[in-house]
Coordinates of C-alpha atoms and ligand atoms in Angstrom, one line a residue:
X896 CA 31.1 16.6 27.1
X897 CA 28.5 18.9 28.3
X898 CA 24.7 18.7 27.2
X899 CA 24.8 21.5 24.9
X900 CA 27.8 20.3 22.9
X901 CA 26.7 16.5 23.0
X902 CA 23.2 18.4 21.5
X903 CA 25.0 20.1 18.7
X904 CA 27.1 16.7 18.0
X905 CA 24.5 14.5 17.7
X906 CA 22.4 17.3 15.6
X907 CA 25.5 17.6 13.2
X908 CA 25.5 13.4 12.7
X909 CA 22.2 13.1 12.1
X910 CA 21.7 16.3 10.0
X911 CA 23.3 13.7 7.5
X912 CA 21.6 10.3 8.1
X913 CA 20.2 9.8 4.7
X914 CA 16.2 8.9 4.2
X915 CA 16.4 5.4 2.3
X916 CA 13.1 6.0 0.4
X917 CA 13.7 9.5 -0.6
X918 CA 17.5 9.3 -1.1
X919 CA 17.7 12.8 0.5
X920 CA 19.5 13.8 4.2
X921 CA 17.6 14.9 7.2
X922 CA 19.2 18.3 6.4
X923 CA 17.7 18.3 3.4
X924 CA 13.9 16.9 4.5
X925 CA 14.0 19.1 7.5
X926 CA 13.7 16.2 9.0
X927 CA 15.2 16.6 12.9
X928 CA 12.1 18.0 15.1
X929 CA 14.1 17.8 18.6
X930 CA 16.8 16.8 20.5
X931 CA 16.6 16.1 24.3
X932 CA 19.1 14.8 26.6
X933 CA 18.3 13.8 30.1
X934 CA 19.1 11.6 32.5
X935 CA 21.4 9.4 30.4
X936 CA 18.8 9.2 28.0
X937 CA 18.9 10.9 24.4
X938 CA 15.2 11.6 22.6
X939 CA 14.8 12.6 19.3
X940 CA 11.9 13.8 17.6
X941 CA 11.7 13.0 13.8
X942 CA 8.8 14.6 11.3
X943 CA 9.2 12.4 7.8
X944 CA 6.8 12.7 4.9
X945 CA 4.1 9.5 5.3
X946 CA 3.7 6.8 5.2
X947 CA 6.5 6.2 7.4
X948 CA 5.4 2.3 9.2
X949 CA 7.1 0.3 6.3
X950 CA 10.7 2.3 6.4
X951 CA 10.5 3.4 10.3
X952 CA 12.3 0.8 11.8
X953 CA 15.0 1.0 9.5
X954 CA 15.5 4.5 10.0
X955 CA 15.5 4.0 13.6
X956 CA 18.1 1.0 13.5
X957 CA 20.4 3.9 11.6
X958 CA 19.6 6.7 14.0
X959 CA 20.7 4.2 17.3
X960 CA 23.8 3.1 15.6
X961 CA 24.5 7.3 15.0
X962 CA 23.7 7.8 18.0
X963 CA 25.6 4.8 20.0
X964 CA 28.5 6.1 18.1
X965 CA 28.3 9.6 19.9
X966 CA 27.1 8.5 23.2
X967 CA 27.6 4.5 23.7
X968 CA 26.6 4.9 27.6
X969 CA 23.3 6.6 26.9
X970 CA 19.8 4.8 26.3
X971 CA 18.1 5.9 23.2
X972 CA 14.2 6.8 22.4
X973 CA 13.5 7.7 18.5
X974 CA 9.9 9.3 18.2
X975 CA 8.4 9.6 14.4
X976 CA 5.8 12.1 13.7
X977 CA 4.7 13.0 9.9
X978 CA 4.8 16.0 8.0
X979 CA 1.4 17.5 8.0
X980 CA -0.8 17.0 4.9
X981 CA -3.6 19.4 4.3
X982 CA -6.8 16.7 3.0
X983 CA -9.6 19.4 4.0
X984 CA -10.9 20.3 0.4
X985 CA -12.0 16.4 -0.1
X986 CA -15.6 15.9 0.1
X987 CA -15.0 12.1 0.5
X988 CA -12.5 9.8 2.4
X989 CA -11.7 13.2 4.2
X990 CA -9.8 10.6 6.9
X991 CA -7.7 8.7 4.5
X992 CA -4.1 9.6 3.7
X993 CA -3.4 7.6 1.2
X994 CA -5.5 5.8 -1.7
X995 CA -4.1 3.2 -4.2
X996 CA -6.0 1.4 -7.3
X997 CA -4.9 -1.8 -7.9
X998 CA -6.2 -2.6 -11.3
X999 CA -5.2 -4.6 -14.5
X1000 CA -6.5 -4.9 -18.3
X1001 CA -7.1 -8.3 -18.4
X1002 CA -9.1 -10.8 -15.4
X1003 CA -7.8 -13.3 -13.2
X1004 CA -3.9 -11.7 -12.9
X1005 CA -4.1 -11.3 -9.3
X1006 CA -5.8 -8.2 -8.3
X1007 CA -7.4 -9.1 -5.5
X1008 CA -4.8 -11.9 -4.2
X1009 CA -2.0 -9.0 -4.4
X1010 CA -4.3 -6.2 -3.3
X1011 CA -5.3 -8.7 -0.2
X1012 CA -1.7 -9.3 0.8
X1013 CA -0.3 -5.4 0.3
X1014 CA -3.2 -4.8 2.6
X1015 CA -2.4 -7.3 5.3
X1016 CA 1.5 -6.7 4.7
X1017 CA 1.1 -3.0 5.6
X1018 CA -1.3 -3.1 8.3
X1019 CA 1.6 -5.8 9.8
X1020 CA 4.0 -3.0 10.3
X1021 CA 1.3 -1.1 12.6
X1022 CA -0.4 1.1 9.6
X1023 CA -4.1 1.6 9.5
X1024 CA -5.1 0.0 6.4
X1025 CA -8.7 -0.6 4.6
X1026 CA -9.4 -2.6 1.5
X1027 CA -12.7 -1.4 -0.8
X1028 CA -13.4 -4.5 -3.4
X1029 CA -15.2 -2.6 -6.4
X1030 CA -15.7 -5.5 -7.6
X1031 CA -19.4 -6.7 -8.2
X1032 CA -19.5 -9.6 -10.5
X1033 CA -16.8 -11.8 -8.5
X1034 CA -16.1 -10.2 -5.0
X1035 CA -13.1 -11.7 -3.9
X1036 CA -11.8 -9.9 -0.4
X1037 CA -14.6 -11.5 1.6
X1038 CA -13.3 -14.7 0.8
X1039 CA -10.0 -13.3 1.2
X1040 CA -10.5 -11.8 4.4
X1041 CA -12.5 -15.1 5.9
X1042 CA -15.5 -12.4 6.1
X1043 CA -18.1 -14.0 3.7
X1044 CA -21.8 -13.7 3.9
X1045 CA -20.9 -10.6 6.0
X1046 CA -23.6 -7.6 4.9
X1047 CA -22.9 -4.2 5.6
X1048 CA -25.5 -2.4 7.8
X1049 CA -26.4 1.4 7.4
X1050 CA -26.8 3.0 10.8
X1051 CA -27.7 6.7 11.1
X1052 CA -25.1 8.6 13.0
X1053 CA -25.2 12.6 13.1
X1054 CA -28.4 12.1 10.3
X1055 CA -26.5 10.7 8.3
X1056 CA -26.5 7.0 7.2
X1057 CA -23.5 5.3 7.6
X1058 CA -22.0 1.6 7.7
X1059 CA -18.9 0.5 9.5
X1060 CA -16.4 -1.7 7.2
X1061 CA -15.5 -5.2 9.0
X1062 CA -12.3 -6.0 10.0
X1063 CA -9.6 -8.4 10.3
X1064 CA -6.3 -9.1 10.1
X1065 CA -6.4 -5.1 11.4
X1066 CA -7.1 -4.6 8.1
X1067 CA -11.2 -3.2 7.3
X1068 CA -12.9 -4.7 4.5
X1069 CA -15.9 -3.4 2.7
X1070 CA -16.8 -5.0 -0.9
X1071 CA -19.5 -4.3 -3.3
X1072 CA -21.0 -8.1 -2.5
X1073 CA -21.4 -6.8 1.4
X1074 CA -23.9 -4.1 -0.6
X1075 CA -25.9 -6.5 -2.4
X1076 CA -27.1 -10.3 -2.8
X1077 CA -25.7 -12.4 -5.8
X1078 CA -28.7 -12.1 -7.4
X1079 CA -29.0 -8.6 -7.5
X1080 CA -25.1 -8.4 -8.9
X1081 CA -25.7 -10.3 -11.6
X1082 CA -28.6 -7.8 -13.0
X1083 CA -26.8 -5.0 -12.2
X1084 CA -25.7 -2.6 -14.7
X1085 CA -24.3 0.5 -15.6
X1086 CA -25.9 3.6 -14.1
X1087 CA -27.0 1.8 -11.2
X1088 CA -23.8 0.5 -10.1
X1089 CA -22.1 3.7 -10.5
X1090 CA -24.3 4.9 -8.0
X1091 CA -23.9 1.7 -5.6
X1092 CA -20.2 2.1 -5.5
X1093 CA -20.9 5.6 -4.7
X1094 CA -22.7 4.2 -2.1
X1095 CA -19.8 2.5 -1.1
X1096 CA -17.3 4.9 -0.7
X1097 CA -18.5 7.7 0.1
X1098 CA -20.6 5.8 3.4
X1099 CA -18.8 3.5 4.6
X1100 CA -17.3 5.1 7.5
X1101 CA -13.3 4.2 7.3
X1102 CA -12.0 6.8 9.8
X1103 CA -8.8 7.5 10.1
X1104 CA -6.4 5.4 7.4
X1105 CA -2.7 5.6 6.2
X1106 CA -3.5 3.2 3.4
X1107 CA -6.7 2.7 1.2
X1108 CA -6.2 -0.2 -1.4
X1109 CA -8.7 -0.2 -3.7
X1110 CA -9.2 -3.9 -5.4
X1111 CA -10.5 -2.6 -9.0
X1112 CA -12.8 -4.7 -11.2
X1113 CA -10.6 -5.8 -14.3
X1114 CA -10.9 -4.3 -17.6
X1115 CA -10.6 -0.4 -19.0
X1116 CA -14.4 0.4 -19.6
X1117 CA -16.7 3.0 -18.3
X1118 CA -16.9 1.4 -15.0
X1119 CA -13.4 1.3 -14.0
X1120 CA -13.1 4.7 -15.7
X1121 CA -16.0 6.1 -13.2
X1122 CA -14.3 4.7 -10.3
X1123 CA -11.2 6.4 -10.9
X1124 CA -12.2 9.6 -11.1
X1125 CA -14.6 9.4 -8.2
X1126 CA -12.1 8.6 -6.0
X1127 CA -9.4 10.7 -5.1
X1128 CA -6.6 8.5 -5.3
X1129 CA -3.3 8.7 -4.9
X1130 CA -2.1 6.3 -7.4
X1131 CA -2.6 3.0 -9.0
X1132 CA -0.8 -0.6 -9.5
X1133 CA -1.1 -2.1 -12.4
X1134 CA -0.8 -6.1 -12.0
X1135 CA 0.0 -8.3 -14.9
X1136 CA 1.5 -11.9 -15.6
X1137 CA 4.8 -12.2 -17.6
X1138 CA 2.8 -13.3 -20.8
X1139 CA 2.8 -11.5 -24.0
X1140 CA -1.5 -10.9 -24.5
X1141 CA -1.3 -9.6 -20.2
X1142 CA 0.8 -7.1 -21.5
X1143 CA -1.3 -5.4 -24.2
X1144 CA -3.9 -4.9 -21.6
X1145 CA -1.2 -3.2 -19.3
X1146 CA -0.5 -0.2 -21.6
X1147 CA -4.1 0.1 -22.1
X1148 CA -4.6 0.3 -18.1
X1149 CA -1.9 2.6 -18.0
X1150 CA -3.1 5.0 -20.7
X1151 CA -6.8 5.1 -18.5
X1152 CA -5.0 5.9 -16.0
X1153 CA -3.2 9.1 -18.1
X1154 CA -6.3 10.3 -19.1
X1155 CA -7.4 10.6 -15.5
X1156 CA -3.9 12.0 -14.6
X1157 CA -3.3 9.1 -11.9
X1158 CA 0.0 8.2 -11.7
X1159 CA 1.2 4.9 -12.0
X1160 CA 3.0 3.9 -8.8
X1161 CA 4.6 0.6 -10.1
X1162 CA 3.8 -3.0 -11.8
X1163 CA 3.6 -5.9 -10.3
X1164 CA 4.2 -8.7 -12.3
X1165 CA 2.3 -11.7 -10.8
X1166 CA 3.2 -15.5 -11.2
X1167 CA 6.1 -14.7 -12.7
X1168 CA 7.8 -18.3 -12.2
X1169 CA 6.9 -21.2 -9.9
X1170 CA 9.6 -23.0 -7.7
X1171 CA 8.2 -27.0 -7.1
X1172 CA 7.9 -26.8 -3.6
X1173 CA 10.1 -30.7 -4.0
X1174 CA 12.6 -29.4 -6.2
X1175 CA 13.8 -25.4 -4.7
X1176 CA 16.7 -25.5 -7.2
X1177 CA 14.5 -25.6 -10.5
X1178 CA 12.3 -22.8 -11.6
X1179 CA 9.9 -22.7 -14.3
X1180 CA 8.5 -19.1 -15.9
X1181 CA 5.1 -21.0 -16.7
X1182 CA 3.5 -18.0 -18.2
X1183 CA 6.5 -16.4 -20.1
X1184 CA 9.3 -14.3 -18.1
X1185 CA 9.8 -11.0 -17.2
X1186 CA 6.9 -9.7 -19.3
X1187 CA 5.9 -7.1 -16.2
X1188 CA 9.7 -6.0 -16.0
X1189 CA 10.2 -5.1 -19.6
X1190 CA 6.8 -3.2 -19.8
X1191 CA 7.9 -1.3 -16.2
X1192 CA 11.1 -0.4 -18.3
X1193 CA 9.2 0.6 -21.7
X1194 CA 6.7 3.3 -19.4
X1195 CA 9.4 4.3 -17.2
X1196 CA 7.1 2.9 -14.1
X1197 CA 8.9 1.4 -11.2
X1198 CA 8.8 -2.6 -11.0
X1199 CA 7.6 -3.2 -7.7
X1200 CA 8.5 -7.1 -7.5
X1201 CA 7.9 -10.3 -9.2
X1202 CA 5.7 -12.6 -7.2
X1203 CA 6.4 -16.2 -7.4
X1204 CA 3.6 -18.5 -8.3
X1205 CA 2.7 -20.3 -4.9
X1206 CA 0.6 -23.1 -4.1
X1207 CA 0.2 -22.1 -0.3
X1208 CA -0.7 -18.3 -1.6
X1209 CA -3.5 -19.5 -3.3
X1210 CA -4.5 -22.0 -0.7
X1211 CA -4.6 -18.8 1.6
X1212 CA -7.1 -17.1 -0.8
X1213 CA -9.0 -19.3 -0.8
X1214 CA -9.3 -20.3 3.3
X1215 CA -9.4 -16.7 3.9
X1216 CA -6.0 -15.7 5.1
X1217 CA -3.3 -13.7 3.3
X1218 CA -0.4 -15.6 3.0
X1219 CA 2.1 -12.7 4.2
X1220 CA 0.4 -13.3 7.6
X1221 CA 1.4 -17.1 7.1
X1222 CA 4.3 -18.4 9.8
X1223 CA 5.2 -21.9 7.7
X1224 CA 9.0 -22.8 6.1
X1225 CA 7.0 -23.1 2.7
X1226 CA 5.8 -19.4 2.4
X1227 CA 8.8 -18.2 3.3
X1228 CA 9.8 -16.4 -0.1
X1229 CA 6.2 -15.9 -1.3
X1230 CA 5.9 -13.6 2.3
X1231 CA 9.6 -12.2 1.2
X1232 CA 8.3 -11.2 -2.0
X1233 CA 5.4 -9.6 -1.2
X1234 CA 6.5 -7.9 1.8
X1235 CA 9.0 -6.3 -0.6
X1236 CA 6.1 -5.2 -3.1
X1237 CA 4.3 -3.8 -0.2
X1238 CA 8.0 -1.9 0.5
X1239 CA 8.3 -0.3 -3.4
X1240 CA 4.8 0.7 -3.0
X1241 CA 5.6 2.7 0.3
X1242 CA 8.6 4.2 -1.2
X1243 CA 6.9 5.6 -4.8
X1244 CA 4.0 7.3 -2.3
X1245 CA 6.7 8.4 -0.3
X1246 CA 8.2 10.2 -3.1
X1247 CA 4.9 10.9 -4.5
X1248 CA 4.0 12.5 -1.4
X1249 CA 7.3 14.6 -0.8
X1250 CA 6.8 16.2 -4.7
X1251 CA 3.5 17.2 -3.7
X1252 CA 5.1 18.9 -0.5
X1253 CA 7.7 20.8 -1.7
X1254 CA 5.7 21.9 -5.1
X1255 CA 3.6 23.5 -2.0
X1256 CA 0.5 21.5 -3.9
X1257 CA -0.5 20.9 -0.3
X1258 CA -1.2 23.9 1.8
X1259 CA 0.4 23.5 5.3
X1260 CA -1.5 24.2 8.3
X1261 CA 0.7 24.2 11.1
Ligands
ATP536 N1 1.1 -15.7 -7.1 C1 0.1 -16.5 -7.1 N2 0.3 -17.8 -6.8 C2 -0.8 -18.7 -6.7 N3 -2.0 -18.4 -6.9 C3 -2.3 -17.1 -7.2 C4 -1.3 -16.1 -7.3 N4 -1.9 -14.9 -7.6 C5 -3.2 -15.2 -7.7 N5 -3.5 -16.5 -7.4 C6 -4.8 -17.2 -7.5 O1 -5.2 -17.0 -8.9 C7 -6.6 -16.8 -8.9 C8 -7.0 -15.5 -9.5 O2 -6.5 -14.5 -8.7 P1 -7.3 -13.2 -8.3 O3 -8.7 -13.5 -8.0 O4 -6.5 -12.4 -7.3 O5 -7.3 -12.4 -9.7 P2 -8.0 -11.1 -10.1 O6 -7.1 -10.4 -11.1 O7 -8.5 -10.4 -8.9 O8 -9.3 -11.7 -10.9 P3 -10.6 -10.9 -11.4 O9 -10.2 -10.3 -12.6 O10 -11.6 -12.0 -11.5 O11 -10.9 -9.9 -10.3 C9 -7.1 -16.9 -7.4 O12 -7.5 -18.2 -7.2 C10 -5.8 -16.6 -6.6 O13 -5.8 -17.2 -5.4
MG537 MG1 -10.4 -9.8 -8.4

């Protein structure tokens, strides 16, 4: 077969390899950039909507196998770029594709642990992640993060003043608590947090990010209402536990969430059964079952997962390690789980993002 013809064949397969997230063909996404074959090797040059790290290599396990089909003696290179995106009339986080709430009506369902671990799980596939704990009365993603008693220093730069998040994991952190001494938090009020958060985000110098997860302070008051309309964000997750009184908070998150027009990305319903670690064939639903799945069904919101309850998870909050980053036998499903959520939640931006590009609600510079 000659170049040309082996070109328009592999085109012609691939025209109909089908995106996974968006459930649409490359035809239909405009999806193939180029096609070069050279010296026994074929390159192809794909532009998807972002985020693309959490489905890439799957896509690129579909396009070999296409592509071994047509050409079994030929090496293969797969090359991703991303559709552009026009953020240039944001005044703040000008650098930061995408920005996701993680909230919940009621305190102590998880927030930070899953916000912790959807950070580390996405920056594992190679995205460029940051986590902003809004938190003030109980900062948790220090801890989380093994960056406690860690301040954040202003430094002028261009006359501006501006403080670098800290990092690890590859994952940047910056918290309220790296703004302000426990004292100081718990006098804090209104007005004046407002404008430290303010402080927070629009400082802190984040750079370039695919991901911004955004660890909210529980509740549906002023405060959480502020912070959502500050920031332009892409959408929330709502995190609740199975139980019945978790779940009348839920539809109150979600209707704060309305009236700011921020759309729901998905639930996650946390500690949704626990598996005794001695016994893996029993399972108990220890706060009620499926309470997140039926709500997710009732608002028409994607279920993203349900996330077991896990000794070693909470361990790893507390020792300052997310436990998707864990390598042990025991965290095995926990890491399953979570790296799933972390999946769904790629996906509904994913689809999120290709609405907003074909409704032409971003203005493409090219
Ligand atoms: N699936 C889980 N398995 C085991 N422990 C968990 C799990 N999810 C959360 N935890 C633990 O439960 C406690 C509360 O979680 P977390 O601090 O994330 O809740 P939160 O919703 O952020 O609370 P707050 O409302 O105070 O911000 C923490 O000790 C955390 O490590
Ligand atoms: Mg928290």
């Amino acid at each position: 077969m000659d170049t040309n013809a082996l070109v328009s064949e592999i085109r012609h397969e691939l025209m109909g390899v089908v995106d996974p997230d968006l459930d649409l063909t490359f035809e239909e996404l405009d999806a193939i950039r180029n096609i070069e074959v050279n010296n026994g090797l074929i390159k192809i040059v794909l532009e998807l909507v972002q985020p693309i790290n959490m489905v890439a290599e799957q896509i690129n396990d579909t396009c070999v196998k296409v592509l071994q089909n047509i050409a079994p003696d030929y090496e293969n290179e797969i090359i991703f770029s991303e559709k552009p995106i026009d953020l240039s009339d944001r005044e703040v986080l000008k650098g930061v594709k995408n920005i996701v709430a993680v909230a919940s009506g009621k305190g102590g369902v998880g927030k930070s642990a899953i916000s912790s671990n959807l950070a580390a799980a996405l920056a594992m596939t190679g995205a460029r992640v940051g986590i902003l704990d809004g938190d003030v009365y109980g900062p948790s993603q220090p801890t989380m993060f093994n960056l406690k008693d860690k301040t954040l220093q202003g430094v002028e730069e261009n006359g501006k003043i501006v403080a670098f998040p800290h990092e690890n994991y590859g994952v940047k952190v910056a918290s309220m608590g790296m703004m302000m001494s426990k004292d100081q938090a718990a006098i804090v009020r209104g007005p004046m947090l407002a404008g430290y958060f303010t402080t927070l985000f629009e400082q802190v110098e984040w750079g370039v990010l695919d991901f911004l997860i955004f660890d909210l302070p529980p509740g549906t008051g002023d405060i959480q209402l502020t912070m959502t309309q500050r920031i332009p964000l892409t959408g929330a997750v709502v995190v609740t536990t199975p139980q019945e009184i978790s779940l009348a908070d839920v539809r109150r998150s979600i209707s704060m969430f309305d009236k700011v027009d921020v759309p729901v990305l998905g639930i996650v319903e946390n500690m949704s059964y626990f598996v005794p670690p001695d016994m893996p064939d029993k399972k108990y639903y220890v706060f009620g079952k499926e309470g997140g799945k039926e709500i997710a069904k009732e608002k028409d919101i994607p279920l993203l997962g349900q996330v077991p309850l896990n000794i070693d998870m909470r361990e790893s909050n507390d020792n300052g390690m997310p436990v998707v980053l864990s390598e042990s036998k025991e965290t095995e499903l926990q890491r399953q789980v979570l790296m799933e959520v972390a999946k769904n939640l790629s996906k509904e931006i994913r689809k999120r993002n290709y609405e907003q590009y074909v409704s032409g609600d971003i203005d493409i510079s090219i």
